[in-house]
Amino acid sequence: MNPTTSLWRAGAVRTASALAVAGALAALSVSAQASTFRWTRSADLSSWDIHAQNVGVNNSVHRAVYEALVEYNSQTLKAEPSLAAKWEQLGPKQLRITLREGVKFSDGSPLTADDVKFSLERAKAKTSGFVVYTQGIDRVEVLNAKTLDIFSNVPNPVLVNQLTELRIMSKPWAEKNNSVEPKDIKAKDENYAHRHALGTGPMVLDSWSQDSRLVLKANPLWWGKGKYPTNLTEAVYTPIKSDATRTAALLSGEVDFIYDPSINDLQRIQQAPNLQVLESAADRTMFLGMDQFRDELPQSSVKGKNPFKDVRVRQALYQAIDMGTIQRVVMRGLAQPTGTLIAHHVNGWTKQVDQRLPFDAAASKKLLTEAGYPDGFEVEFSCPTGRYPSDEQLCQAISAQWAKVGVKAKLRTYPFATYFPMIQRYEASVYLLGWSVPTFDAYYSLQALLRSPGGGGDGNFNLGRYSDPQQDALIERVKTETDPKLRNQLIEKALLNEHKVISHIPLFNLITPWATTKKVQIPTRADNYIDWRALQVK
């Protein structure tokens, strides 16, 4: 489930001006200590509020400070105890949690069942981005300081998996600091938890200057000290947007680790004697979404109707994409073309659902003609920059391929901080998204991407607002079915339905590279998270 391979490709190394490189490296100057971890990626966190926005950039760093009841083992990706010492399924709708003894928040206050109840209920709030993980949680009852019961309103076969993404916050700290409700990531107002943190994890937040520098310090009160191999005393994070500057920082020794190295620089990094590149077949699927809700698309040449409401148009865009060229030229082999919205790591994946429609420009033109667009049309295409490997180049390549069949995509690019709020406001006509599955179960994707938008996390990333009542009913059956064989048959049926209606255009599953010095020891994971418990700097 976590293969590491050598898939090196030749690539041109981009350069930057000496001034840009020198400026970025000066910002990175940190005293070199054996247990200081210095790292970078292109994007910074949008918030320290653990329930504000469910995106990988935030979640990966939050895990250093905040912990969940359950964690995945980095090698097996099986759920194992973390803040929970154990859990027991007392019935189809009742899960009993017994907390680990001796756990304290970094201010010295003890972890209690009241903190857990508060945190799970906070994750269900209207402003929370983590409602998708609270699906099925009806209520939480505290039995004593170390024991609580989680009751579901329906049987929930993946509740334990969902708990891996629900990190725990101190109730007294949140109440004292006006942070009972999660920050609304779509609004400008801030709560205290947006820029401050108090957790039980291996690190504590020392300082954060957004888009500039983040410093974490070792938590002397961490319960896992001595149980896990991490030896960090400090972690210093500096976001660097420029690919060339990130690479220069690693080559010069100013940083130890690049979370998102440029694909074009991998060969050069591999050839450096003190560096290494680690690859893992990730659970992140890249796809395109299309607005199928509005009656007319803004900034489109088609007036009075929405071409994406026609499945023939959606299929035409799908079959106009030459995935072989994108895999080879744009992604340099770090992509596995897919015909579905989940990777093979995820429960529910089958070869049948992963059959990709073939690239066929002639068929695409024919479909467009049949749909009433023989000359194609213009449409706005929204794309992030610096969020995914080669994301802007990917969008440019797709735009060029669509142009060959007459669809003129007006490409608009956005930095990470503004891209996600924009698409979550349903402002994009076509958008690129990379979707990982933290529960490693297909229901997570079915619920968030294919359900009609509604409450409780349903359709919360169905940003094209595709809606099919029959598909909704099928996904609802997946949600509560406890027989594994029947449940997987229902998942397959739902994914085959998606294959027919093409509410989204699947592209590929990422093969994710990390670039690091050889003094860093870090396990790669299919979910692409840093395991802060195991991270060592020698």
Coordinates of C-alpha atoms in Angstrom, one line a residue:
M1 CA 0.0 0.0 0.0
N2 CA 3.0 2.3 0.3
P3 CA 5.4 1.4 -2.6
T4 CA 8.6 3.4 -3.1
T5 CA 10.0 3.2 -6.5
S6 CA 12.8 4.7 -8.7
L7 CA 11.0 6.5 -11.5
W8 CA 13.5 9.1 -12.6
R9 CA 13.1 11.1 -15.7
A10 CA 15.4 13.6 -17.4
G11 CA 14.2 17.1 -16.8
A12 CA 15.3 20.6 -17.4
V13 CA 16.2 22.5 -14.3
R14 CA 14.6 25.9 -14.1
T15 CA 16.8 28.8 -13.0
A16 CA 16.0 31.9 -11.0
S17 CA 17.7 35.2 -10.8
A18 CA 20.6 35.4 -8.3
L19 CA 18.7 38.2 -6.5
A20 CA 15.5 36.0 -6.0
V21 CA 17.5 33.0 -4.8
A22 CA 19.6 35.1 -2.4
G23 CA 16.6 36.8 -1.0
A24 CA 14.8 33.5 -0.3
L25 CA 17.8 31.8 1.1
A26 CA 18.5 34.7 3.5
A27 CA 15.0 34.3 4.9
L28 CA 15.8 30.6 5.6
S29 CA 18.9 31.2 7.7
V30 CA 18.4 29.0 10.8
S31 CA 21.1 27.6 13.1
A32 CA 21.9 24.1 11.9
Q33 CA 21.2 21.7 14.7
A34 CA 21.1 17.9 14.4
S35 CA 17.5 17.8 15.5
T36 CA 16.2 20.9 13.7
F37 CA 14.1 20.0 10.7
R38 CA 14.1 22.7 8.1
W39 CA 11.6 22.3 5.3
T40 CA 9.6 24.1 2.6
R41 CA 6.8 23.8 0.1
S42 CA 5.1 26.2 -2.2
A43 CA 2.0 27.1 -0.2
D44 CA 1.5 28.1 3.4
L45 CA -1.3 27.2 5.8
S46 CA -4.5 29.1 5.5
S47 CA -5.3 28.7 9.2
W48 CA -4.2 27.0 12.5
D49 CA -7.9 26.4 13.4
I50 CA -8.1 22.6 13.0
H51 CA -11.7 22.6 11.9
A52 CA -11.7 25.6 9.6
Q53 CA -10.6 24.2 6.2
N54 CA -10.2 20.5 5.2
V55 CA -7.2 20.8 2.9
G56 CA -3.9 18.8 2.9
V57 CA -1.7 21.8 3.4
N58 CA -3.3 22.5 6.7
N59 CA -3.9 19.0 7.9
S60 CA -0.3 17.8 7.4
V61 CA 1.1 20.5 9.6
H62 CA -1.7 20.5 12.2
R63 CA -0.9 16.8 12.9
A64 CA 2.4 18.0 14.5
V65 CA 0.6 19.9 17.2
Y66 CA -2.9 18.4 17.4
E67 CA -3.7 14.7 17.6
A68 CA -6.7 12.5 16.9
L69 CA -8.1 9.6 18.8
V70 CA -6.9 7.2 16.1
E71 CA -4.0 7.3 13.8
Y72 CA -2.8 5.2 10.8
N73 CA 0.3 3.1 11.1
S74 CA 2.7 4.6 8.5
Q75 CA 3.7 1.2 7.2
T76 CA 0.4 -0.7 7.2
L77 CA -2.0 2.2 7.1
K78 CA -4.2 0.3 9.6
A79 CA -5.9 2.3 12.3
E80 CA -4.1 2.2 15.7
P81 CA -4.6 3.9 19.0
S82 CA -3.4 7.4 19.5
L83 CA -5.2 9.6 22.1
A84 CA -7.6 6.7 22.5
A85 CA -6.1 3.7 24.3
K86 CA -8.7 1.5 22.9
W87 CA -12.2 1.5 21.3
E88 CA -15.0 -1.0 21.5
Q89 CA -18.0 -1.4 19.2
L90 CA -20.7 -2.1 21.7
G91 CA -23.4 -2.1 19.0
P92 CA -24.0 -1.1 15.4
K93 CA -24.6 2.5 16.5
Q94 CA -22.4 2.7 19.7
L95 CA -18.6 3.1 19.9
R96 CA -16.9 3.3 23.3
I97 CA -13.7 5.2 23.5
T98 CA -11.3 4.8 26.4
L99 CA -8.7 7.6 26.5
R100 CA -5.0 7.1 27.1
E101 CA -3.7 7.8 30.6
G102 CA -1.3 10.6 31.3
V103 CA -2.0 12.7 28.2
K104 CA -1.6 16.5 28.7
F105 CA -2.0 19.5 26.5
S106 CA 1.2 21.5 26.1
D107 CA 0.0 23.9 28.8
G108 CA 0.0 21.1 31.3
S109 CA -3.8 20.6 31.5
P110 CA -5.0 17.0 31.3
L111 CA -6.9 15.6 28.3
T112 CA -10.4 14.6 29.3
A113 CA -13.5 13.1 27.7
D114 CA -15.0 16.6 27.8
D115 CA -12.3 17.9 25.5
V116 CA -13.1 15.1 23.0
K117 CA -16.8 15.6 23.2
F118 CA -16.3 19.4 22.6
S119 CA -13.9 18.8 19.7
L120 CA -16.2 16.3 17.9
E121 CA -19.2 18.6 18.3
R122 CA -17.0 21.6 17.1
A123 CA -16.2 19.6 14.0
K124 CA -19.9 19.4 13.2
A125 CA -20.4 23.2 13.4
K126 CA -21.8 25.2 10.5
T127 CA -18.4 26.9 9.9
S128 CA -16.4 23.6 10.1
G129 CA -14.8 22.1 7.0
F130 CA -14.7 18.7 8.7
V131 CA -18.4 17.9 8.7
V132 CA -17.7 15.1 6.2
Y133 CA -15.8 13.3 9.0
T134 CA -18.7 13.6 11.5
Q135 CA -21.2 11.9 9.2
G136 CA -23.2 9.5 11.4
I137 CA -22.2 11.0 14.7
D138 CA -25.5 11.7 16.4
R139 CA -24.3 12.5 19.9
V140 CA -21.4 12.0 22.3
E141 CA -22.0 11.0 25.9
V142 CA -19.3 11.4 28.5
L143 CA -19.2 8.5 31.1
N144 CA -16.3 9.7 33.1
A145 CA -13.0 11.7 32.6
K146 CA -11.5 9.0 30.5
T147 CA -14.5 7.3 28.9
L148 CA -17.1 8.4 26.3
D149 CA -19.5 6.8 23.9
I150 CA -20.0 8.0 20.3
F151 CA -23.6 7.2 19.1
S152 CA -24.4 7.1 15.4
N153 CA -27.9 7.7 14.1
V154 CA -27.3 4.9 11.5
P155 CA -24.7 2.1 11.4
N156 CA -21.4 3.6 10.3
P157 CA -18.8 1.1 9.0
V158 CA -16.1 3.7 8.6
L159 CA -16.4 5.7 11.8
V160 CA -13.0 4.6 13.2
N161 CA -11.4 5.7 10.0
Q162 CA -13.1 9.1 10.1
L163 CA -11.7 9.7 13.6
T164 CA -8.2 9.8 12.2
E165 CA -9.0 13.3 10.8
L166 CA -10.8 14.7 13.8
R167 CA -8.1 16.3 15.9
I168 CA -8.7 17.2 19.5
M169 CA -8.7 20.7 21.0
S170 CA -8.8 21.8 24.7
K171 CA -12.3 22.9 25.6
P172 CA -11.2 25.3 28.4
W173 CA -8.7 26.9 26.1
A174 CA -11.2 27.4 23.3
E175 CA -13.8 28.8 25.7
K176 CA -11.2 31.2 27.3
N177 CA -10.0 32.4 23.9
N178 CA -13.3 32.9 22.0
S179 CA -12.7 30.0 19.7
V180 CA -15.7 27.7 20.5
E181 CA -16.8 28.0 16.8
P182 CA -14.4 27.2 14.0
K183 CA -13.2 30.1 11.9
D184 CA -15.3 30.6 8.8
I185 CA -12.6 30.3 6.1
K186 CA -14.8 32.1 3.6
A187 CA -14.9 35.2 5.9
K188 CA -12.3 37.7 7.0
D189 CA -13.1 37.5 10.7
E190 CA -10.6 35.6 12.8
N191 CA -10.8 33.8 16.1
Y192 CA -7.9 33.1 18.4
A193 CA -7.4 29.6 17.2
H194 CA -6.7 30.9 13.7
R195 CA -3.2 32.0 14.7
H196 CA -2.6 30.1 17.9
A197 CA -2.6 26.5 18.9
L198 CA -2.7 24.2 22.0
G199 CA -2.5 20.5 21.4
T200 CA -1.2 17.3 22.8
G201 CA 1.1 16.4 19.9
P202 CA 4.9 16.1 19.6
M203 CA 5.4 19.8 18.7
V204 CA 4.0 23.1 19.9
L205 CA 3.4 26.2 17.8
D206 CA 6.2 28.7 18.7
S207 CA 5.5 31.4 16.0
W208 CA 3.8 31.8 12.7
S209 CA 4.1 34.7 10.3
Q210 CA 1.8 33.7 7.4
D211 CA 3.5 33.2 4.0
S212 CA 6.9 33.9 5.7
R213 CA 8.0 31.5 8.5
L214 CA 6.6 28.9 10.9
V215 CA 8.5 27.6 13.9
L216 CA 7.5 24.5 15.9
K217 CA 9.2 23.4 19.1
A218 CA 9.3 20.0 20.7
N219 CA 6.6 19.5 23.3
P220 CA 8.3 18.4 26.5
L221 CA 4.9 17.1 27.9
W222 CA 4.2 14.8 24.9
W223 CA 2.9 11.4 26.0
G224 CA 4.7 9.7 23.1
K225 CA 8.2 10.8 24.1
G226 CA 10.3 7.6 24.1
K227 CA 7.5 5.5 22.5
Y228 CA 8.2 6.9 19.0
P229 CA 11.5 7.5 17.4
T230 CA 11.2 11.3 16.5
N231 CA 14.2 13.3 17.8
L232 CA 13.1 16.8 16.7
T233 CA 13.7 19.8 19.0
E234 CA 12.6 22.3 16.4
A235 CA 10.9 22.4 13.0
V236 CA 11.2 25.5 10.8
Y237 CA 9.0 25.9 7.8
T238 CA 9.4 28.5 5.1
P239 CA 7.0 28.6 2.2
I240 CA 8.8 29.3 -1.1
K241 CA 6.6 29.7 -4.2
S242 CA 9.4 29.5 -6.8
D243 CA 10.3 25.9 -7.8
A244 CA 13.9 26.9 -8.7
T245 CA 14.4 28.7 -5.3
R246 CA 13.1 25.7 -3.4
T247 CA 15.5 23.4 -5.2
A248 CA 18.4 25.9 -4.7
A249 CA 17.6 25.9 -0.9
L250 CA 17.9 22.1 -0.8
L251 CA 21.1 21.9 -2.9
S252 CA 22.8 24.6 -0.7
G253 CA 21.8 22.9 2.5
E254 CA 19.5 25.7 3.7
V255 CA 16.6 23.3 4.0
D256 CA 16.5 19.6 4.7
F257 CA 13.2 18.7 3.0
I258 CA 11.0 19.8 0.1
Y259 CA 7.4 18.6 0.4
D260 CA 6.6 19.4 -3.3
P261 CA 9.8 19.4 -5.4
S262 CA 9.5 20.5 -9.0
I263 CA 9.2 17.5 -11.4
N264 CA 11.7 19.2 -13.6
D265 CA 14.4 19.3 -10.9
L266 CA 14.1 15.7 -9.7
Q267 CA 17.0 14.3 -11.8
R268 CA 19.4 17.1 -10.6
I269 CA 18.4 16.4 -6.9
Q270 CA 18.9 12.7 -7.3
Q271 CA 22.4 13.2 -8.7
A272 CA 23.5 15.2 -5.6
P273 CA 25.4 12.7 -3.3
N274 CA 23.9 14.0 -0.1
L275 CA 20.3 14.1 -1.3
Q276 CA 17.6 11.6 -2.1
V277 CA 14.1 11.6 -3.6
L278 CA 11.4 9.4 -2.1
E279 CA 8.3 8.5 -4.1
S280 CA 5.0 6.9 -3.1
A281 CA 1.9 6.0 -5.1
A282 CA -0.4 8.5 -3.4
D283 CA -4.2 8.2 -2.8
R284 CA -4.7 11.6 -4.4
T285 CA -6.8 11.6 -7.7
M286 CA -6.6 14.6 -10.0
F287 CA -9.8 15.4 -11.8
L288 CA -11.7 18.3 -13.4
G289 CA -15.1 19.5 -12.2
M290 CA -17.7 21.3 -14.3
D291 CA -20.5 23.7 -13.3
Q292 CA -23.7 21.7 -14.1
F293 CA -26.0 24.0 -12.0
R294 CA -26.1 27.5 -13.4
D295 CA -28.4 28.1 -16.4
E296 CA -25.7 30.2 -18.0
L297 CA -22.0 30.2 -17.4
P298 CA -20.3 33.6 -16.7
Q299 CA -17.5 34.5 -19.2
S300 CA -18.7 32.0 -21.7
S301 CA -19.6 32.5 -25.4
V302 CA -22.7 30.4 -24.9
K303 CA -25.6 32.6 -23.9
G304 CA -28.9 31.4 -22.4
K305 CA -27.8 27.9 -21.5
N306 CA -25.1 25.9 -19.9
P307 CA -23.3 23.5 -22.2
F308 CA -22.1 21.4 -19.3
K309 CA -25.6 20.2 -18.6
D310 CA -25.2 18.1 -21.7
V311 CA -23.4 14.8 -21.1
R312 CA -22.2 14.8 -24.7
V313 CA -20.2 18.0 -24.0
R314 CA -18.8 16.6 -20.8
Q315 CA -17.7 13.5 -22.7
A316 CA -16.3 15.6 -25.5
L317 CA -14.0 17.4 -23.1
Y318 CA -13.0 14.1 -21.5
Q319 CA -12.1 12.4 -24.8
A320 CA -10.2 15.5 -26.1
I321 CA -7.6 15.0 -23.3
D322 CA -4.5 13.1 -24.4
M323 CA -3.6 11.6 -21.1
G324 CA -0.6 9.7 -22.5
T325 CA 1.1 13.0 -23.5
I326 CA 0.2 14.6 -20.2
Q327 CA 1.7 11.6 -18.3
R328 CA 4.9 11.6 -20.3
V329 CA 5.5 15.3 -21.0
V330 CA 3.8 17.3 -18.2
M331 CA 4.0 14.9 -15.3
R332 CA 7.3 13.1 -16.4
G333 CA 5.8 9.8 -15.5
L334 CA 4.7 10.8 -12.0
A335 CA 1.0 10.0 -12.8
Q336 CA -1.1 6.9 -13.2
P337 CA -4.0 7.6 -15.6
T338 CA -7.3 6.7 -14.1
G339 CA -10.9 6.3 -15.2
T340 CA -12.5 6.8 -11.8
L341 CA -12.3 9.1 -8.8
I342 CA -10.5 6.9 -6.3
A343 CA -7.0 5.4 -6.3
H344 CA -6.3 1.6 -6.0
H345 CA -5.4 2.0 -2.3
V346 CA -9.0 2.9 -1.5
N347 CA -11.6 0.3 -0.5
G348 CA -14.2 0.0 -3.3
W349 CA -11.7 0.3 -6.2
T350 CA -12.0 -2.3 -9.0
K351 CA -10.5 -2.7 -12.4
Q352 CA -14.0 -2.4 -14.0
V353 CA -14.6 1.1 -12.6
D354 CA -11.1 2.2 -13.5
Q355 CA -11.6 1.9 -17.3
R356 CA -10.7 5.2 -18.9
L357 CA -12.5 6.5 -22.0
P358 CA -10.0 6.7 -24.8
F359 CA -8.4 9.8 -26.2
D360 CA -10.2 10.5 -29.5
A361 CA -10.3 14.0 -30.9
A362 CA -12.5 13.0 -33.8
A363 CA -15.1 11.5 -31.4
S364 CA -14.9 14.7 -29.3
K365 CA -15.6 16.9 -32.3
K366 CA -18.5 14.7 -33.3
L367 CA -20.0 14.9 -29.8
L368 CA -19.7 18.7 -29.7
T369 CA -21.5 18.9 -33.1
E370 CA -24.3 16.6 -31.9
A371 CA -24.7 18.8 -28.9
G372 CA -25.1 21.9 -31.0
Y373 CA -21.5 23.3 -30.8
P374 CA -19.9 22.4 -34.2
D375 CA -17.5 25.4 -33.8
G376 CA -16.9 24.8 -30.1
F377 CA -17.3 27.6 -27.5
E378 CA -15.4 29.7 -25.0
V379 CA -15.4 28.9 -21.3
E380 CA -13.4 30.0 -18.2
F381 CA -11.1 27.5 -16.7
S382 CA -9.9 28.0 -13.1
C383 CA -6.6 26.4 -11.9
P384 CA -4.4 26.6 -8.8
T385 CA -0.7 27.4 -8.9
G386 CA 1.7 25.7 -6.5
R387 CA -0.9 23.4 -4.9
Y388 CA -0.2 20.2 -6.9
P389 CA 2.9 19.1 -8.9
S390 CA 2.9 21.0 -12.2
D391 CA -0.7 22.1 -11.7
E392 CA -0.4 25.2 -13.9
Q393 CA 1.4 23.4 -16.7
L394 CA -1.2 20.6 -16.5
C395 CA -4.0 23.2 -17.0
Q396 CA -2.1 24.8 -19.8
A397 CA -1.7 21.4 -21.6
I398 CA -5.4 20.6 -21.2
S399 CA -6.4 24.0 -22.5
A400 CA -4.2 23.4 -25.6
Q401 CA -5.8 20.0 -26.2
W402 CA -9.3 21.4 -25.9
A403 CA -8.5 24.1 -28.3
K404 CA -7.8 21.5 -31.0
V405 CA -11.5 20.4 -30.8
G406 CA -12.8 24.0 -30.7
V407 CA -13.3 24.5 -26.9
K408 CA -11.4 27.7 -26.1
A409 CA -10.6 27.7 -22.3
K410 CA -9.7 31.1 -20.9
L411 CA -7.3 30.0 -18.2
R412 CA -7.3 31.8 -14.8
T413 CA -4.8 30.9 -12.2
Y414 CA -5.0 31.5 -8.4
P415 CA -2.7 31.0 -5.5
F416 CA -3.7 28.3 -3.0
A417 CA -5.0 30.8 -0.4
T418 CA -7.6 32.3 -2.8
Y419 CA -8.3 29.3 -5.1
F420 CA -10.2 27.0 -2.6
P421 CA -12.5 29.7 -1.2
M422 CA -13.3 30.8 -4.7
I423 CA -14.3 27.3 -5.9
Q424 CA -16.2 26.6 -2.7
R425 CA -18.3 29.7 -3.5
Y426 CA -19.3 27.9 -6.7
E427 CA -17.6 30.6 -8.9
A428 CA -15.7 28.3 -11.2
S429 CA -17.1 27.0 -14.5
V430 CA -14.3 24.4 -14.9
Y431 CA -11.8 23.7 -12.1
L432 CA -8.9 21.4 -11.2
L433 CA -9.0 19.5 -8.0
G434 CA -6.8 16.8 -6.4
W435 CA -8.8 14.5 -4.0
S436 CA -7.3 12.3 -1.4
V437 CA -9.2 9.8 0.7
P438 CA -8.1 10.0 4.4
T439 CA -10.5 7.2 5.4
F440 CA -9.2 4.9 2.6
D441 CA -12.8 4.1 1.8
A442 CA -14.8 5.1 -1.3
Y443 CA -17.7 6.5 0.7
Y444 CA -15.6 9.5 1.5
S445 CA -15.4 10.4 -2.2
L446 CA -19.0 9.4 -3.0
Q447 CA -20.4 11.5 -0.3
A448 CA -18.3 14.6 -0.9
L449 CA -18.0 14.6 -4.7
L450 CA -21.1 12.9 -6.0
R451 CA -23.9 13.5 -3.5
S452 CA -26.2 16.5 -4.2
P453 CA -25.0 19.4 -2.1
G454 CA -26.7 19.4 1.3
G455 CA -26.1 19.3 5.0
G456 CA -23.9 17.0 7.0
G457 CA -21.0 17.1 4.5
D458 CA -23.1 15.8 1.6
G459 CA -21.7 17.2 -1.6
N460 CA -19.4 19.6 0.2
F461 CA -16.9 19.3 -2.6
N462 CA -19.4 18.7 -5.4
L463 CA -18.5 22.1 -6.6
G464 CA -20.1 21.7 -10.0
R465 CA -23.4 20.9 -8.2
Y466 CA -24.2 17.8 -10.2
S467 CA -27.3 16.2 -8.8
D468 CA -29.0 12.8 -9.3
P469 CA -31.6 11.6 -6.8
Q470 CA -31.0 7.9 -7.8
Q471 CA -27.3 8.3 -7.2
D472 CA -28.0 10.0 -3.9
A473 CA -30.1 7.0 -2.8
L474 CA -27.4 4.6 -3.8
I475 CA -24.7 6.5 -1.8
E476 CA -27.0 6.6 1.2
R477 CA -27.2 2.8 1.1
V478 CA -23.4 2.6 1.0
K479 CA -23.3 4.9 4.1
T480 CA -25.1 2.4 6.3
E481 CA -24.5 -1.0 4.8
T482 CA -22.4 -3.2 7.2
D483 CA -22.1 -6.3 5.0
P484 CA -18.6 -5.8 3.3
K485 CA -19.4 -7.7 0.1
L486 CA -22.8 -6.0 -0.5
R487 CA -21.3 -2.6 0.4
N488 CA -18.5 -2.9 -2.1
Q489 CA -21.0 -4.0 -4.8
L490 CA -23.0 -0.8 -4.1
I491 CA -19.8 1.3 -4.3
E492 CA -18.9 -0.3 -7.6
K493 CA -22.4 0.5 -8.9
A494 CA -22.2 4.1 -7.9
L495 CA -18.8 4.5 -9.5
L496 CA -20.0 2.9 -12.7
N497 CA -23.0 5.3 -12.7
E498 CA -20.5 8.1 -12.5
H499 CA -18.6 6.7 -15.4
K500 CA -21.7 7.0 -17.5
V501 CA -22.9 10.5 -16.6
I502 CA -19.3 12.0 -16.4
S503 CA -20.2 14.5 -13.7
H504 CA -16.4 14.8 -13.3
I505 CA -13.5 14.1 -15.7
P506 CA -10.9 11.8 -14.0
L507 CA -7.3 12.5 -14.9
F508 CA -4.7 10.5 -13.0
N509 CA -3.5 9.4 -9.6
L510 CA -0.4 11.2 -8.4
I511 CA 2.9 9.5 -7.7
T512 CA 4.2 11.9 -5.1
P513 CA 7.9 12.8 -4.7
W514 CA 9.6 14.2 -1.6
A515 CA 13.1 15.6 -1.9
T516 CA 15.3 15.5 1.2
T517 CA 18.8 15.3 2.6
K518 CA 20.0 11.8 3.5
K519 CA 20.2 12.8 7.2
V520 CA 16.4 13.0 7.3
Q521 CA 14.6 9.7 8.0
I522 CA 10.9 9.9 7.2
P523 CA 8.4 7.2 6.1
T524 CA 6.5 7.8 2.9
R525 CA 2.8 7.3 3.1
A526 CA 0.0 6.9 0.5
D527 CA -1.9 9.8 2.2
N528 CA 1.3 12.0 1.7
Y529 CA 1.2 13.1 5.3
I530 CA 4.4 13.7 7.4
D531 CA 4.4 11.3 10.3
W532 CA 5.8 13.6 12.9
R533 CA 6.1 10.7 15.4
A534 CA 8.6 8.9 13.2
L535 CA 10.5 11.9 11.7
Q536 CA 14.2 12.0 12.6
V537 CA 17.1 14.3 11.6
K538 CA 20.5 12.6 12.2

